[in-house]
Amino acid sequence: VMMDEDIFIHHNYIHDVNGEGIAVGSIFYENGKTVYCGGSAQTYFPHLIDGVKIYENDIQRTGLEGIQVFSAPNDVDIYDNTISFYGLREHGGENEGIYLGTGSTGHIFRNTIKDGLGTALEIHGIGNTRIDNNQIIRAGVNYAPNDRA
């Protein structure tokens, strides 16, 4: 299994994006992705990520999640971020402030998550995830387009 190490995403102002503010890793952790070539099927699994640090970012007005992480089984730290007006596209549930997806585990702390369409935190990780000292304000609120300032 291939593994990338030590990914740091910090001190960014990310705003007015149609998709995710920050998306790290592959969603195909559990079942892989099947590719057909020359009539035969091959299933490929994603490389894993060890040591993801996402901190001190200001993320505003995203179409989908503010931050999402998949396929990162060790040492994910998401902290000191401000995420506001997230998940505004109303696209099939991909509207969380922070989404820790399958194959991931870590520590989510000291984030401010506010004024989003979906849930503030959604966790589908593989265990040993700690969540503490986050400030959540008005999660799950459907805003009119003019309210998204």
Coordinates of N, CA and C in Angstrom, one line a residue, residues 58-136:
D58 N -9.5 30.1 6.8 CA -10.8 30.8 6.8 C -11.5 30.4 5.5
I59 N -12.6 29.6 5.7 CA -13.3 29.0 4.6 C -14.7 29.6 4.6
Q60 N -15.1 30.2 3.5 CA -16.4 30.9 3.4 C -17.1 30.6 2.1
R61 N -18.4 30.3 2.2 CA -19.3 30.2 1.0 C -18.8 29.1 0.1
T62 N -18.9 27.8 0.6 CA -18.6 26.7 -0.3 C -19.9 26.0 -0.7
G63 N -19.8 25.4 -1.9 CA -20.9 24.7 -2.5 C -21.2 23.4 -1.7
L64 N -20.0 22.7 -1.4 CA -20.1 21.4 -0.7 C -19.5 21.6 0.7
E65 N -18.8 20.5 1.2 CA -18.2 20.6 2.5 C -17.1 21.7 2.6
G66 N -17.0 22.2 3.9 CA -15.9 23.1 4.1 C -14.6 22.4 4.1
I67 N -14.5 21.3 4.8 CA -13.3 20.5 4.8 C -13.7 19.0 4.8
Q68 N -13.1 18.2 3.9 CA -13.3 16.8 4.0 C -12.0 16.0 3.9
V69 N -11.9 14.9 4.6 CA -10.7 14.1 4.6 C -11.1 12.6 4.5
F70 N -10.5 11.9 3.6 CA -10.8 10.4 3.4 C -9.4 9.7 3.4
S71 N -9.4 8.5 3.7 CA -8.2 7.6 3.5 C -7.0 8.1 4.2
A72 N -7.2 8.6 5.4 CA -6.1 9.1 6.2 C -6.1 8.4 7.6
P73 N -5.6 7.2 7.7 CA -5.8 6.4 8.9 C -5.0 6.8 10.2
N74 N -4.1 7.8 10.0 CA -3.2 8.1 11.2 C -3.0 9.6 11.2
D75 N -3.1 10.2 12.4 CA -2.6 11.6 12.7 C -3.3 12.7 11.8
V76 N -4.6 12.6 11.7 CA -5.3 13.8 11.1 C -5.6 14.8 12.2
D77 N -5.2 16.0 12.0 CA -5.5 17.1 13.0 C -6.2 18.2 12.2
I78 N -7.4 18.5 12.6 CA -8.1 19.6 11.9 C -8.4 20.6 13.1
Y79 N -7.8 21.8 13.0 CA -7.9 22.7 14.2 C -7.8 24.2 13.8
D80 N -8.4 25.0 14.6 CA -8.3 26.5 14.5 C -8.7 27.0 13.1
N81 N -9.7 26.3 12.5 CA -10.3 26.8 11.3 C -11.6 27.5 11.5
T82 N -11.9 28.5 10.7 CA -13.2 29.1 10.7 C -13.9 28.7 9.4
I83 N -15.1 28.1 9.5 CA -15.8 27.6 8.3 C -17.2 28.3 8.4
S84 N -17.6 29.1 7.4 CA -18.9 29.7 7.4 C -19.6 29.7 6.1
F85 N -20.9 29.6 6.1 CA -21.8 29.5 4.9 C -21.3 28.3 4.0
Y86 N -21.3 27.1 4.6 CA -20.8 25.9 3.9 C -22.0 25.1 3.4
G87 N -21.7 24.3 2.4 CA -22.8 23.3 1.8 C -23.9 24.0 1.1
L88 N -23.7 25.1 0.5 CA -24.8 25.9 0.0 C -25.4 25.4 -1.3
R89 N -24.9 24.4 -2.0 CA -25.4 23.9 -3.2 C -26.6 23.0 -3.0
E90 N -26.8 22.4 -1.8 CA -27.8 21.5 -1.6 C -27.7 20.3 -2.5
H91 N -26.5 19.7 -2.6 CA -26.2 18.6 -3.5 C -26.1 17.3 -2.8
G92 N -27.2 16.6 -2.6 CA -27.2 15.2 -2.1 C -26.5 15.0 -0.8
G93 N -26.6 15.9 0.1 CA -26.0 15.7 1.4 C -24.6 16.0 1.6
E94 N -23.9 16.4 0.6 CA -22.5 16.8 0.7 C -22.4 18.3 1.2
N95 N -22.9 18.5 2.4 CA -23.0 19.9 2.8 C -22.5 20.1 4.3
E96 N -21.6 19.3 4.7 CA -21.1 19.4 6.1 C -20.0 20.5 6.3
G97 N -19.9 21.0 7.5 CA -18.8 21.9 7.8 C -17.4 21.1 7.7
I98 N -17.3 20.0 8.5 CA -16.2 19.2 8.5 C -16.7 17.7 8.3
Y99 N -16.1 17.0 7.3 CA -16.5 15.6 7.1 C -15.2 14.8 7.2
L100 N -15.2 13.9 8.2 CA -14.1 13.0 8.3 C -14.6 11.6 7.8
G101 N -14.1 11.3 6.6 CA -14.7 10.1 5.9 C -14.0 8.8 6.2
T102 N -14.5 7.8 5.5 CA -14.0 6.4 5.8 C -12.5 6.3 5.6
G103 N -11.9 5.5 6.5 CA -10.5 5.3 6.4 C -9.7 6.3 7.2
S104 N -10.4 7.2 7.9 CA -9.6 8.3 8.6 C -9.9 8.3 10.1
T105 N -8.9 8.8 10.8 CA -9.1 9.0 12.2 C -8.2 10.2 12.7
G106 N -8.6 10.8 13.7 CA -7.7 12.0 14.2 C -8.4 12.8 15.3
H107 N -8.0 14.0 15.3 CA -8.4 15.0 16.3 C -9.0 16.2 15.6
I108 N -10.2 16.6 16.0 CA -10.9 17.8 15.4 C -11.1 18.7 16.6
F109 N -10.5 19.9 16.6 CA -10.6 20.7 17.8 C -10.4 22.2 17.5
R110 N -11.0 23.1 18.3 CA -10.9 24.5 18.3 C -11.3 25.1 16.9
N111 N -12.3 24.5 16.3 CA -12.8 25.1 15.0 C -14.1 25.9 15.3
T112 N -14.3 26.9 14.5 CA -15.6 27.6 14.5 C -16.3 27.2 13.2
I113 N -17.5 26.6 13.4 CA -18.3 26.2 12.2 C -19.6 26.8 12.3
K114 N -20.0 27.7 11.4 CA -21.2 28.4 11.5 C -22.0 28.7 10.2
D115 N -23.3 28.8 10.3 CA -24.1 29.3 9.2 C -24.0 28.4 8.0
G116 N -24.2 27.1 8.2 CA -24.1 26.2 7.1 C -25.4 25.5 6.8
L117 N -25.6 24.9 5.6 CA -26.8 24.2 5.3 C -26.9 22.9 6.0
G118 N -25.8 22.2 6.1 CA -25.8 20.8 6.7 C -25.3 20.8 8.1
T119 N -25.0 19.5 8.5 CA -24.5 19.4 9.9 C -23.1 20.0 10.0
A120 N -22.7 20.3 11.2 CA -21.4 20.9 11.4 C -20.3 19.9 11.2
L121 N -20.5 18.7 11.9 CA -19.5 17.6 11.8 C -20.1 16.3 11.4
E122 N -19.5 15.6 10.5 CA -20.0 14.3 10.2 C -18.8 13.4 10.2
I123 N -18.8 12.3 11.0 CA -17.7 11.5 11.2 C -18.0 10.0 10.7
H124 N -17.3 9.5 9.8 CA -17.4 8.1 9.4 C -16.1 7.4 9.4
G125 N -15.2 7.8 10.3 CA -13.9 7.4 10.4 C -13.8 5.9 10.9
I126 N -12.5 5.5 11.2 CA -12.3 4.1 11.6 C -12.0 4.0 13.1
G127 N -12.4 5.0 13.9 CA -12.2 4.9 15.3 C -11.1 5.8 15.8
N128 N -11.1 5.9 17.2 CA -10.1 6.7 17.8 C -10.1 8.2 17.4
T129 N -11.2 8.7 17.0 CA -11.3 10.1 16.7 C -11.8 10.9 17.9
R130 N -11.0 12.0 18.2 CA -11.4 12.9 19.3 C -11.9 14.2 18.7
I131 N -13.0 14.6 19.3 CA -13.6 15.9 18.9 C -13.9 16.7 20.2
D132 N -13.2 17.9 20.3 CA -13.4 18.7 21.4 C -13.2 20.2 21.2
N133 N -13.8 21.0 22.0 CA -13.6 22.5 21.9 C -13.9 23.1 20.6
N134 N -14.9 22.6 19.9 CA -15.3 23.3 18.7 C -16.5 24.2 19.0
Q135 N -16.7 25.3 18.3 CA -17.8 26.2 18.4 C -18.7 26.0 17.2
I136 N -19.9 25.6 17.4 CA -20.9 25.4 16.3 C -22.0 26.3 16.5

